Structure formats: structure tokens, C-alpha cells
mmCIF file of C-alpha atoms in Angstrom:
data_model
loop_
_atom_site.group_PDB
_atom_site.id
_atom_site.type_symbol
_atom_site.label_atom_id
_atom_site.label_comp_id
_atom_site.label_asym_id
_atom_site.label_seq_id
_atom_site.Cartn_x
_atom_site.Cartn_y
_atom_site.Cartn_z
ATOM 1 C CA MET A 1 2.114 -53.624 -11.581
ATOM 2 C CA THR A 2 3.897 -51.360 -14.027
ATOM 3 C CA PHE A 3 2.745 -48.497 -11.846
ATOM 4 C CA ARG A 4 4.446 -50.004 -8.747
ATOM 5 C CA CYS A 5 7.574 -50.745 -10.721
ATOM 6 C CA CYS A 6 7.849 -47.082 -11.692
ATOM 7 C CA ALA A 7 7.474 -45.929 -8.121
ATOM 8 C CA SER A 8 10.212 -48.142 -6.761
ATOM 9 C CA LEU A 9 12.545 -47.109 -9.516
ATOM 10 C CA VAL A 10 12.187 -43.359 -9.039
ATOM 11 C CA ALA A 11 15.531 -43.124 -7.213
ATOM 12 C CA ALA A 12 17.314 -45.261 -9.773
ATOM 13 C CA SER A 13 15.884 -43.330 -12.672
ATOM 14 C CA LEU A 14 17.100 -40.082 -11.141
ATOM 15 C CA LEU A 15 20.625 -41.478 -11.038
ATOM 16 C CA LEU A 16 20.416 -42.836 -14.543
ATOM 17 C CA ALA A 17 19.091 -39.644 -16.086
ATOM 18 C CA GLY A 18 17.947 -40.135 -19.611
ATOM 19 C CA LEU A 19 17.421 -43.841 -19.206
ATOM 20 C CA ALA A 20 13.737 -44.682 -19.173
ATOM 21 C CA ALA A 21 13.028 -46.725 -16.053
ATOM 22 C CA CYS A 22 9.898 -48.285 -17.445
ATOM 23 C CA SER A 23 8.941 -48.673 -21.034
ATOM 24 C CA GLY A 24 6.327 -46.139 -22.071
ATOM 25 C CA SER A 25 6.882 -43.856 -19.063
ATOM 26 C CA ALA A 26 5.933 -40.260 -19.724
ATOM 27 C CA GLN A 27 8.597 -37.605 -20.180
ATOM 28 C CA TRP A 28 7.603 -35.382 -17.304
ATOM 29 C CA ARG A 29 8.939 -31.848 -17.121
ATOM 30 C CA THR A 30 7.988 -31.385 -13.479
ATOM 31 C CA THR A 31 8.755 -33.773 -10.614
ATOM 32 C CA ASP A 32 7.269 -37.273 -10.805
ATOM 33 C CA ILE A 33 6.130 -38.346 -7.317
ATOM 34 C CA THR A 34 3.938 -41.240 -8.440
ATOM 35 C CA GLY A 35 3.321 -43.607 -5.543
ATOM 36 C CA VAL A 36 5.284 -41.461 -3.084
ATOM 37 C CA MET A 37 2.203 -40.066 -1.341
ATOM 38 C CA PRO A 38 -1.320 -41.329 -0.692
ATOM 39 C CA ASP A 39 -4.242 -40.858 -3.072
ATOM 40 C CA LEU A 40 -6.222 -37.635 -2.809
ATOM 41 C CA ALA A 41 -8.725 -37.790 0.045
ATOM 42 C CA PHE A 42 -10.420 -35.031 1.997
ATOM 43 C CA THR A 43 -13.638 -33.759 3.456
ATOM 44 C CA LEU A 44 -13.811 -29.970 3.170
ATOM 45 C CA THR A 45 -16.254 -27.098 2.642
ATOM 46 C CA SER A 46 -16.848 -25.907 -0.926
ATOM 47 C CA GLU A 47 -17.385 -22.358 -2.217
ATOM 48 C CA THR A 48 -21.132 -22.894 -1.819
ATOM 49 C CA GLY A 49 -20.746 -23.920 1.808
ATOM 50 C CA ALA A 50 -21.554 -27.568 1.042
ATOM 51 C CA THR A 51 -19.448 -30.477 2.248
ATOM 52 C CA VAL A 52 -17.207 -31.734 -0.514
ATOM 53 C CA HIS A 53 -15.046 -34.858 -0.888
ATOM 54 C CA ALA A 54 -12.077 -35.669 -3.095
ATOM 55 C CA ASP A 55 -14.279 -38.172 -4.959
ATOM 56 C CA ASP A 56 -16.469 -35.314 -6.165
ATOM 57 C CA PHE A 57 -13.586 -34.399 -8.508
ATOM 58 C CA ARG A 58 -13.115 -37.935 -9.864
ATOM 59 C CA GLY A 59 -12.479 -37.863 -13.599
ATOM 60 C CA LYS A 60 -10.654 -34.531 -13.471
ATOM 61 C CA VAL A 61 -6.936 -33.920 -13.143
ATOM 62 C CA LYS A 62 -6.547 -32.180 -9.771
ATOM 63 C CA VAL A 63 -3.970 -29.513 -8.870
ATOM 64 C CA LEU A 64 -3.758 -28.994 -5.103
ATOM 65 C CA PHE A 65 -2.305 -25.837 -3.549
ATOM 66 C CA PHE A 66 -2.549 -24.414 -0.035
ATOM 67 C CA GLY A 67 -2.798 -20.707 0.744
ATOM 68 C CA TYR A 68 -5.076 -17.935 1.998
ATOM 69 C CA THR A 69 -6.775 -14.985 0.362
ATOM 70 C CA HIS A 70 -5.123 -12.271 2.499
ATOM 71 C CA CYS A 71 -1.928 -13.285 0.721
ATOM 72 C CA PRO A 72 -1.602 -10.678 -2.030
ATOM 73 C CA ASP A 73 1.744 -11.824 -3.399
ATOM 74 C CA ILE A 74 2.688 -15.521 -3.438
ATOM 75 C CA CYS A 75 -0.818 -17.002 -3.712
ATOM 76 C CA PRO A 76 -1.986 -14.925 -6.698
ATOM 77 C CA ILE A 77 1.420 -15.355 -8.359
ATOM 78 C CA THR A 78 1.045 -19.126 -8.082
ATOM 79 C CA LEU A 79 -2.611 -19.165 -9.159
ATOM 80 C CA GLY A 80 -1.883 -16.713 -11.984
ATOM 81 C CA HIS A 81 0.956 -18.925 -13.136
ATOM 82 C CA LEU A 82 -1.333 -21.968 -13.202
ATOM 83 C CA ALA A 83 -3.994 -19.910 -15.025
ATOM 84 C CA ALA A 84 -1.419 -18.950 -17.665
ATOM 85 C CA ALA A 85 -0.546 -22.628 -18.130
ATOM 86 C CA LEU A 86 -4.221 -23.611 -18.442
ATOM 87 C CA ARG A 87 -4.840 -20.882 -21.034
ATOM 88 C CA THR A 88 -2.377 -22.591 -23.370
ATOM 89 C CA MET A 89 -4.115 -25.971 -23.055
ATOM 90 C CA GLY A 90 -7.282 -25.309 -25.069
ATOM 91 C CA ALA A 91 -10.113 -27.760 -24.443
ATOM 92 C CA ASP A 92 -7.887 -29.970 -22.252
ATOM 93 C CA ALA A 93 -7.992 -27.261 -19.581
ATOM 94 C CA LYS A 94 -11.647 -28.128 -18.976
ATOM 95 C CA GLN A 95 -10.508 -31.463 -17.570
ATOM 96 C CA VAL A 96 -8.411 -29.796 -14.855
ATOM 97 C CA ARG A 97 -9.492 -28.468 -11.458
ATOM 98 C CA VAL A 98 -7.196 -26.302 -9.359
ATOM 99 C CA LEU A 99 -8.125 -26.883 -5.727
ATOM 100 C CA PHE A 100 -7.037 -23.854 -3.707
ATOM 101 C CA VAL A 101 -7.317 -24.946 -0.080
ATOM 102 C CA SER A 102 -7.384 -22.020 2.334
ATOM 103 C CA VAL A 103 -5.687 -22.766 5.647
ATOM 104 C CA ASP A 104 -7.236 -19.550 7.023
ATOM 105 C CA PRO A 105 -10.893 -20.558 7.549
ATOM 106 C CA LYS A 106 -11.373 -17.766 10.091
ATOM 107 C CA ARG A 107 -11.209 -15.096 7.355
ATOM 108 C CA ASP A 108 -11.832 -17.151 4.230
ATOM 109 C CA THR A 109 -15.560 -17.701 4.008
ATOM 110 C CA PRO A 110 -16.894 -19.828 1.143
ATOM 111 C CA ALA A 111 -18.271 -16.647 -0.508
ATOM 112 C CA LEU A 112 -14.890 -14.886 -0.385
ATOM 113 C CA LEU A 113 -13.124 -17.985 -1.689
ATOM 114 C CA GLU A 114 -15.538 -18.142 -4.604
ATOM 115 C CA LYS A 115 -14.830 -14.519 -5.570
ATOM 116 C CA TYR A 116 -11.108 -15.029 -5.159
ATOM 117 C CA THR A 117 -10.818 -18.209 -7.233
ATOM 118 C CA ASP A 118 -13.248 -16.954 -9.923
ATOM 119 C CA ALA A 119 -10.767 -14.145 -10.587
ATOM 120 C CA PHE A 120 -8.349 -16.751 -11.958
ATOM 121 C CA GLY A 121 -10.700 -18.821 -14.092
ATOM 122 C CA PRO A 122 -13.527 -21.333 -14.114
ATOM 123 C CA GLN A 123 -11.217 -24.268 -13.237
ATOM 124 C CA PHE A 124 -10.246 -22.714 -9.913
ATOM 125 C CA VAL A 125 -12.099 -24.022 -6.873
ATOM 126 C CA GLY A 126 -11.769 -22.610 -3.367
ATOM 127 C CA LEU A 127 -11.996 -25.036 -0.457
ATOM 128 C CA THR A 128 -11.546 -24.730 3.271
ATOM 129 C CA GLY A 129 -12.531 -26.622 6.385
ATOM 130 C CA THR A 130 -12.255 -26.966 10.116
ATOM 131 C CA GLN A 131 -8.789 -26.956 11.670
ATOM 132 C CA GLU A 132 -9.171 -30.691 12.146
ATOM 133 C CA GLN A 133 -9.997 -31.266 8.475
ATOM 134 C CA LEU A 134 -7.176 -29.001 7.331
ATOM 135 C CA ARG A 135 -4.658 -30.659 9.644
ATOM 136 C CA GLU A 136 -5.644 -34.064 8.330
ATOM 137 C CA LEU A 137 -5.172 -33.017 4.705
ATOM 138 C CA THR A 138 -1.925 -31.083 5.258
ATOM 139 C CA LYS A 139 -0.444 -33.965 7.277
ATOM 140 C CA ARG A 140 -1.379 -36.366 4.518
ATOM 141 C CA TYR A 141 0.757 -34.385 2.040
ATOM 142 C CA ARG A 142 3.405 -33.272 4.554
ATOM 143 C CA VAL A 143 2.580 -29.592 4.218
ATOM 144 C CA ALA A 144 2.797 -27.270 7.215
ATOM 145 C CA TYR A 145 0.932 -24.087 8.046
ATOM 146 C CA SER A 146 0.989 -21.715 10.987
ATOM 147 C CA TYR A 147 -0.329 -18.304 11.972
ATOM 148 C CA GLY A 148 1.678 -15.223 12.912
ATOM 149 C CA PRO A 149 0.675 -13.028 15.859
ATOM 150 C CA PRO A 150 -2.077 -10.457 15.114
ATOM 151 C CA ASP A 151 -0.905 -6.851 14.632
ATOM 152 C CA GLU A 152 -2.584 -3.762 16.130
ATOM 153 C CA ASN A 153 -5.280 -3.992 13.439
ATOM 154 C CA GLY A 154 -6.009 -7.631 14.142
ATOM 155 C CA ASN A 155 -4.383 -8.781 10.916
ATOM 156 C CA TYR A 156 -2.100 -11.740 10.934
ATOM 157 C CA LEU A 157 0.151 -13.455 8.448
ATOM 158 C CA VAL A 158 -0.144 -17.119 7.572
ATOM 159 C CA ASN A 159 2.849 -19.309 6.758
ATOM 160 C CA HIS A 160 1.990 -22.113 4.405
ATOM 161 C CA GLY A 161 3.653 -24.810 2.357
ATOM 162 C CA SER A 162 4.155 -23.731 -1.249
ATOM 163 C CA ALA A 163 4.232 -27.134 -2.952
ATOM 164 C CA ILE A 164 1.760 -27.817 -5.781
ATOM 165 C CA PHE A 165 0.555 -31.428 -5.943
ATOM 166 C CA VAL A 166 -1.013 -32.948 -9.023
ATOM 167 C CA PHE A 167 -3.345 -35.950 -8.989
ATOM 168 C CA ASP A 168 -4.557 -37.905 -12.011
ATOM 169 C CA ARG A 169 -8.174 -38.541 -12.959
ATOM 170 C CA GLN A 170 -8.332 -41.482 -10.536
ATOM 171 C CA GLY A 171 -6.952 -39.440 -7.646
ATOM 172 C CA HIS A 172 -3.460 -40.995 -7.564
ATOM 173 C CA VAL A 173 -0.639 -38.601 -6.713
ATOM 174 C CA ARG A 174 1.565 -38.019 -9.768
ATOM 175 C CA LEU A 175 3.523 -34.765 -9.835
ATOM 176 C CA LEU A 176 5.057 -32.150 -7.586
ATOM 177 C CA MET A 177 5.243 -28.670 -9.115
ATOM 178 C CA ASN A 178 6.256 -25.276 -7.860
ATOM 179 C CA ARG A 179 5.706 -21.779 -9.138
ATOM 180 C CA SER A 180 9.195 -21.565 -10.628
ATOM 181 C CA ASP A 181 8.338 -24.349 -13.082
ATOM 182 C CA PRO A 182 7.749 -22.725 -16.506
ATOM 183 C CA THR A 183 4.105 -22.518 -17.607
ATOM 184 C CA LYS A 184 5.055 -24.602 -20.673
ATOM 185 C CA ALA A 185 6.304 -27.432 -18.459
ATOM 186 C CA ILE A 186 3.173 -27.268 -16.290
ATOM 187 C CA ALA A 187 0.856 -27.264 -19.336
ATOM 188 C CA HIS A 188 2.809 -30.101 -20.968
ATOM 189 C CA ASP A 189 2.508 -32.353 -17.926
ATOM 190 C CA LEU A 190 -1.146 -31.534 -17.244
ATOM 191 C CA GLU A 191 -1.971 -32.316 -20.883
ATOM 192 C CA LEU A 192 -0.282 -35.706 -20.585
ATOM 193 C CA LEU A 193 -2.361 -36.485 -17.507
ATOM 194 C CA VAL A 194 -5.600 -35.298 -19.109
ATOM 195 C CA ASN A 195 -4.965 -37.544 -22.099
ATOM 196 C CA GLU A 196 -3.911 -40.671 -20.215
ATOM 197 C CA MET B 1 -17.519 6.110 -11.628
ATOM 198 C CA PRO B 2 -14.120 4.753 -12.653
ATOM 199 C CA VAL B 3 -13.659 7.789 -14.899
ATOM 200 C CA PHE B 4 -14.520 10.107 -12.055
ATOM 201 C CA ARG B 5 -12.214 8.267 -9.716
ATOM 202 C CA HIS B 6 -9.505 8.339 -12.307
ATOM 203 C CA LEU B 7 -9.846 12.103 -12.646
ATOM 204 C CA LEU B 8 -9.916 12.511 -8.896
ATOM 205 C CA PHE B 9 -6.732 10.548 -8.541
ATOM 206 C CA LYS B 10 -5.193 12.401 -11.435
ATOM 207 C CA SER B 11 -5.877 15.720 -9.732
ATOM 208 C CA LEU B 12 -4.609 14.405 -6.410
ATOM 209 C CA LEU B 13 -1.555 13.193 -8.199
ATOM 210 C CA LEU B 14 -0.944 16.607 -9.718
ATOM 211 C CA ALA B 15 -1.420 18.190 -6.309
ATOM 212 C CA GLY B 16 1.057 15.729 -4.887
ATOM 213 C CA VAL B 17 3.598 16.518 -7.561
ATOM 214 C CA ALA B 18 3.118 20.249 -7.028
ATOM 215 C CA LEU B 19 3.703 19.844 -3.300
ATOM 216 C CA MET B 20 6.908 17.954 -3.740
ATOM 217 C CA PHE B 21 9.722 19.923 -2.268
ATOM 218 C CA VAL B 22 12.577 17.965 -3.739
ATOM 219 C CA PRO B 23 13.207 18.581 -7.416
ATOM 220 C CA ALA B 24 14.273 14.963 -7.786
ATOM 221 C CA VAL B 25 11.717 13.962 -10.374
ATOM 222 C CA ALA B 26 11.593 17.183 -12.323
ATOM 223 C CA ALA B 27 11.708 16.612 -16.053
ATOM 224 C CA THR B 28 15.422 17.030 -16.380
ATOM 225 C CA ASP B 29 17.780 14.826 -18.312
ATOM 226 C CA THR B 30 19.356 13.422 -15.189
ATOM 227 C CA VAL B 31 16.921 12.114 -12.616
ATOM 228 C CA PRO B 32 18.784 11.422 -9.377
ATOM 229 C CA PHE B 33 15.901 9.507 -7.844
ATOM 230 C CA SER B 34 13.098 7.835 -9.745
ATOM 231 C CA VAL B 35 10.357 5.256 -9.419
ATOM 232 C CA SER B 36 9.270 3.068 -12.332
ATOM 233 C CA HIS B 37 7.307 -0.122 -13.093
ATOM 234 C CA ALA B 38 4.715 0.854 -10.491
ATOM 235 C CA TRP B 39 1.682 -1.414 -10.503
ATOM 236 C CA ILE B 40 -0.843 -3.034 -8.205
ATOM 237 C CA ARG B 41 -2.210 -6.562 -8.408
ATOM 238 C CA TRP B 42 -6.004 -6.388 -8.172
ATOM 239 C CA LEU B 43 -7.879 -8.985 -6.136
ATOM 240 C CA PRO B 44 -11.632 -9.265 -5.522
ATOM 241 C CA GLY B 45 -13.615 -8.235 -2.473
ATOM 242 C CA ASN B 46 -11.920 -6.024 0.057
ATOM 243 C CA LEU B 47 -8.728 -8.070 0.205
ATOM 244 C CA PRO B 48 -5.385 -6.351 0.691
ATOM 245 C CA LEU B 49 -3.477 -5.843 -2.556
ATOM 246 C CA ALA B 50 0.197 -6.108 -3.419
ATOM 247 C CA GLY B 51 1.965 -3.175 -5.042
ATOM 248 C CA TYR B 52 5.232 -3.289 -6.921
ATOM 249 C CA ALA B 53 7.709 -0.633 -8.085
ATOM 250 C CA THR B 54 11.380 -0.123 -8.826
ATOM 251 C CA LEU B 55 13.142 2.676 -6.929
ATOM 252 C CA GLU B 56 16.371 3.966 -8.438
ATOM 253 C CA ASN B 57 18.694 6.162 -6.436
ATOM 254 C CA ASP B 58 21.435 7.878 -8.382
ATOM 255 C CA THR B 59 22.519 10.079 -5.489
ATOM 256 C CA SER B 60 25.531 9.440 -3.278
ATOM 257 C CA GLU B 61 23.369 8.850 -0.201
ATOM 258 C CA ALA B 62 21.189 5.899 0.682
ATOM 259 C CA ARG B 63 17.483 6.768 0.852
ATOM 260 C CA ILE B 64 15.374 5.088 3.501
ATOM 261 C CA LEU B 65 11.729 4.661 2.594
ATOM 262 C CA VAL B 66 9.752 4.944 5.822
ATOM 263 C CA ALA B 67 6.116 5.346 4.735
ATOM 264 C CA ALA B 68 3.741 5.085 1.807
ATOM 265 C CA SER B 69 0.238 6.530 1.625
ATOM 266 C CA SER B 70 -2.550 6.935 -0.904
ATOM 267 C CA PRO B 71 -6.108 8.286 -0.954
ATOM 268 C CA ALA B 72 -7.147 4.883 -2.308
ATOM 269 C CA PHE B 73 -5.715 2.955 0.641
ATOM 270 C CA LYS B 74 -6.234 3.276 4.354
ATOM 271 C CA ARG B 75 -2.886 1.705 5.118
ATOM 272 C CA ILE B 76 0.197 0.661 3.169
ATOM 273 C CA GLU B 77 2.830 -1.591 4.707
ATOM 274 C CA PHE B 78 6.161 -2.928 3.490
ATOM 275 C CA HIS B 79 6.245 -6.702 3.303
ATOM 276 C CA ARG B 80 8.631 -9.326 2.104
ATOM 277 C CA SER B 81 7.620 -12.786 0.872
ATOM 278 C CA MET B 82 10.154 -15.437 1.616
ATOM 279 C CA GLU B 83 10.475 -19.042 0.689
ATOM 280 C CA MET B 84 12.083 -21.244 3.287
ATOM 281 C CA HIS B 85 13.734 -24.533 2.460
ATOM 282 C CA GLY B 86 15.522 -27.070 4.578
ATOM 283 C CA MET B 87 14.741 -25.432 7.886
ATOM 284 C CA LYS B 88 15.466 -27.338 11.040
ATOM 285 C CA GLY B 89 12.602 -29.669 11.728
ATOM 286 C CA MET B 90 11.203 -29.286 8.226
ATOM 287 C CA ASP B 91 12.965 -32.256 6.657
ATOM 288 C CA HIS B 92 9.703 -34.147 6.572
ATOM 289 C CA MET B 93 8.020 -31.466 4.483
ATOM 290 C CA MET B 94 7.317 -31.462 0.776
ATOM 291 C CA GLY B 95 8.410 -28.326 -1.055
ATOM 292 C CA GLY B 96 9.157 -25.044 0.647
ATOM 293 C CA MET B 97 7.280 -22.842 3.058
ATOM 294 C CA SER B 98 5.911 -19.428 2.098
ATOM 295 C CA HIS B 99 6.389 -16.826 4.751
ATOM 296 C CA MET B 100 5.789 -13.071 4.955
ATOM 297 C CA LYS B 101 7.622 -10.506 6.990
ATOM 298 C CA HIS B 102 6.472 -7.002 7.904
ATOM 299 C CA LEU B 103 9.221 -4.353 7.557
ATOM 300 C CA LYS B 104 9.355 -0.868 9.098
ATOM 301 C CA SER B 105 11.421 0.592 6.284
ATOM 302 C CA VAL B 106 13.397 -0.348 3.198
ATOM 303 C CA THR B 107 16.683 1.138 2.025
ATOM 304 C CA VAL B 108 17.506 2.199 -1.511
ATOM 305 C CA PRO B 109 21.320 2.153 -1.583
ATOM 306 C CA ALA B 110 23.395 5.050 -2.898
ATOM 307 C CA HIS B 111 23.756 4.695 -6.682
ATOM 308 C CA GLY B 112 21.596 1.624 -6.374
ATOM 309 C CA THR B 113 18.158 0.143 -6.946
ATOM 310 C CA PHE B 114 15.524 -1.303 -4.697
ATOM 311 C CA ARG B 115 12.825 -3.424 -6.260
ATOM 312 C CA PHE B 116 9.389 -4.214 -4.914
ATOM 313 C CA GLY B 117 8.689 -7.213 -7.142
ATOM 314 C CA PRO B 118 6.471 -10.319 -7.262
ATOM 315 C CA GLY B 119 7.536 -13.020 -4.837
ATOM 316 C CA ALA B 120 9.825 -10.741 -2.851
ATOM 317 C CA TYR B 121 9.409 -7.244 -1.380
ATOM 318 C CA HIS B 122 5.972 -5.724 -1.943
ATOM 319 C CA LEU B 123 3.669 -3.002 -0.693
ATOM 320 C CA MET B 124 0.804 -4.537 1.273
ATOM 321 C CA MET B 125 -2.104 -2.193 0.557
ATOM 322 C CA TRP B 126 -5.353 -2.117 2.540
ATOM 323 C CA ARG B 127 -7.918 -0.405 0.356
ATOM 324 C CA SER B 128 -10.323 2.281 1.465
ATOM 325 C CA GLY B 129 -12.733 2.072 -1.459
ATOM 326 C CA ASP B 130 -13.416 0.472 -4.820
ATOM 327 C CA ILE B 131 -10.484 -0.079 -7.120
ATOM 328 C CA GLU B 132 -10.806 -1.621 -10.556
ATOM 329 C CA VAL B 133 -8.430 -3.105 -13.067
ATOM 330 C CA GLY B 134 -7.310 -0.279 -15.354
ATOM 331 C CA ASP B 135 -7.415 2.390 -12.646
ATOM 332 C CA HIS B 136 -4.389 4.513 -11.877
ATOM 333 C CA VAL B 137 -3.857 5.405 -8.250
ATOM 334 C CA PRO B 138 -1.319 7.817 -6.759
ATOM 335 C CA VAL B 139 0.947 6.580 -3.976
ATOM 336 C CA THR B 140 3.150 8.941 -2.005
ATOM 337 C CA PHE B 141 6.466 7.657 -0.723
ATOM 338 C CA ARG B 142 8.052 9.358 2.284
ATOM 339 C CA PHE B 143 11.752 9.008 3.004
ATOM 340 C CA SER B 144 13.697 9.467 6.245
ATOM 341 C CA ASN B 145 15.365 12.654 4.961
ATOM 342 C CA GLY B 146 11.974 14.304 4.503
ATOM 343 C CA MET B 147 11.801 13.758 0.770
ATOM 344 C CA THR B 148 8.398 12.752 -0.595
ATOM 345 C CA MET B 149 7.408 11.721 -4.061
ATOM 346 C CA THR B 150 4.105 10.706 -5.577
ATOM 347 C CA VAL B 151 3.924 7.994 -8.183
ATOM 348 C CA GLU B 152 1.002 6.714 -10.226
ATOM 349 C CA PHE B 153 0.417 2.968 -9.899
ATOM 350 C CA ALA B 154 -1.405 1.074 -12.663
ATOM 351 C CA VAL B 155 -3.949 -1.487 -11.448
ATOM 352 C CA ARG B 156 -3.571 -4.816 -13.258
ATOM 353 C CA GLY B 157 -5.499 -8.085 -13.054
ATOM 354 C CA PRO B 158 -4.874 -10.846 -10.481
ATOM 355 C CA ALA B 159 -2.407 -12.644 -12.739
ATOM 356 C CA GLY B 160 -0.397 -9.451 -13.207
#
């Protein structure tokens, strides 16, 4: 019940900055979106090629980000930023999984995703899926993606939503982050979720 | 192998410098055109890499960068990452949208600076062979006035 109360008071608490809407509410440094979006749910393909579900990550704090590996700028900046935050968290970092969902399954094979995410740390997991599976997940979190036309070499750019969603151990949506949030703020909020 | 490659690149770099026909980067006190903070973000596999550098133009004419090449890359393009917010029809979306644009050239203004930097303009580099973190690779910039200059880029890890 307290949980619901918080959700409905998000707007009010924004207006009354500094006034705690619910007793005992956490002092988040990124954006609290508790109750604003549905719980984490998906069926995708893992780095090993196996089918994987959101429930497989139950018990971990999940950080969800969409991208593609042929993205040499924004995606590694974002993942590197998250890696820097995790490095400051000590043992708590082991309770976090960063789910990097590639919206470019044509080029991003499970093997390539594994190599790519391993470059950022053991908590980074690469996932992808069929267009149908990806559309379902991106619609669920109101994230868009689209493909540019191929150039003379057959390469194409992918436009993708840049929001970072954070889910608690139970899979409830909790925070919205972006890569301009300081690593300290990201680490602070992830630690709170790990220790809830 | 990395040592060999390093030496190879070093020698290519020296050759590049020797071939330069504009004395712009000669070791004088006043450098009218210079490139600094040149580095490449390494990624695994054969993925394209992003390169960054700051180009400073202390001449009275704008310099238009039209091409970049390197023995370590089969193709180098100029790209710009952009973040779009509040676009028409995107009101329903959470957060922004990351978008990349391919550019034919970039302009370094007269008495000005142009920065290839993370999250903005970058070199999109399609590699031709193995590159490792710690390597130094030469990249030759070609400008519309015929000027060329070769700069050594340091290869850093994925997180920069």
C-alpha cells in the first residue's frame, strides 16, 4: 500500500520539493518512476543463444538499456559510465545486472554481444531477440528504435531510445537514469536498491 | 606482434610527417594548426571504433576536413551523435532518442577549434586488422586546401 501511495504522489512530491511524500522514502538522486511503468518482462535470446526471461534475473537489481554494437560512441559511453559507477560499489555491484538489449539482431549475434558486453565487466549481459520480441519490450517501456538506409558498404545506422531503466530485485520499475547522471548518483541509487 | 605493429605505425607516422608539405606542425613556437587529444575507443571483435581529437586552427582561414585515412583502418567516416528530445510524435516516449548522422566534411573555423568528442562528433573507423588497447595508430587528415597532416591516436579501453 505504501508503494502505491508513493506512486500516486510522484507529481505532488515534485511540486513540493524537499518534502518527503511518504515516510521512509529513499532520497533518490536519479528519477524515481516507481509504479509508472510495468514490471520487467521479456523473452529474449541470451549471449549463449538460449532463450532467457526477465524472471531469470530475479533477485538482482536490473539496469535496462537499448543499443547496438555497431554504435561506437553513445553505447560504449553509456556502458562505460555504468561500469564506472559499478566499480565504486564494491561487493554490492555483484547484485546488479546491466541488460544491454541490442535492437540490431541482424548484426548482433549472441557471440558478438558476449564479447561486447564482457569488455565492460562481468555484470554486463547482452540480449537480443526477434523483431517481434524487441517490439514488445520496447513498446512496454515506450522506447523507439528504427534503422537508417544502408550505405554503399551495406552499413546502416540505428536510432534507439537512450533511456536507462532500473528495476528492483523483484522486477518492479523504480528509476529512470541517463548517461548525464553522475556516476556517484547512479552508484548511490543502485546501492540503495541492492540493500532494500 | 603489438610491438612490431607499433614500430610499423611509428615508421609510417614518420613517413607521413616527412611527406607533409605544409609546415603547419613543425616544432615552432607558434603552431597555426594543430591536433591534440587524439584517441580511439577500442571495442572487441571487428566492430567499428570511434576516434576523437581536437583540431585547433590559428590561421585566418577556415579549414575544411574532407578525409581521414590510416593503414590501420580500411575506411574512416565523420559522424555526429545526436540526442533528440521532444520531437513531434515522440511525446509518448521515455527519455531521448540517440541518432547518428554521417557527414561529408567538417569545418574548423578560422582562429577556432573543432572537437571530435564523446557523444558528439566522432571519427567512425572501420578497422583493417588487429588493434589493441595501448597501440598508437597514425591517422592522416586531408583538408580541402590540399593540406594533410598525420597524427598519432592512442588506443584506449572501451570505457575511454
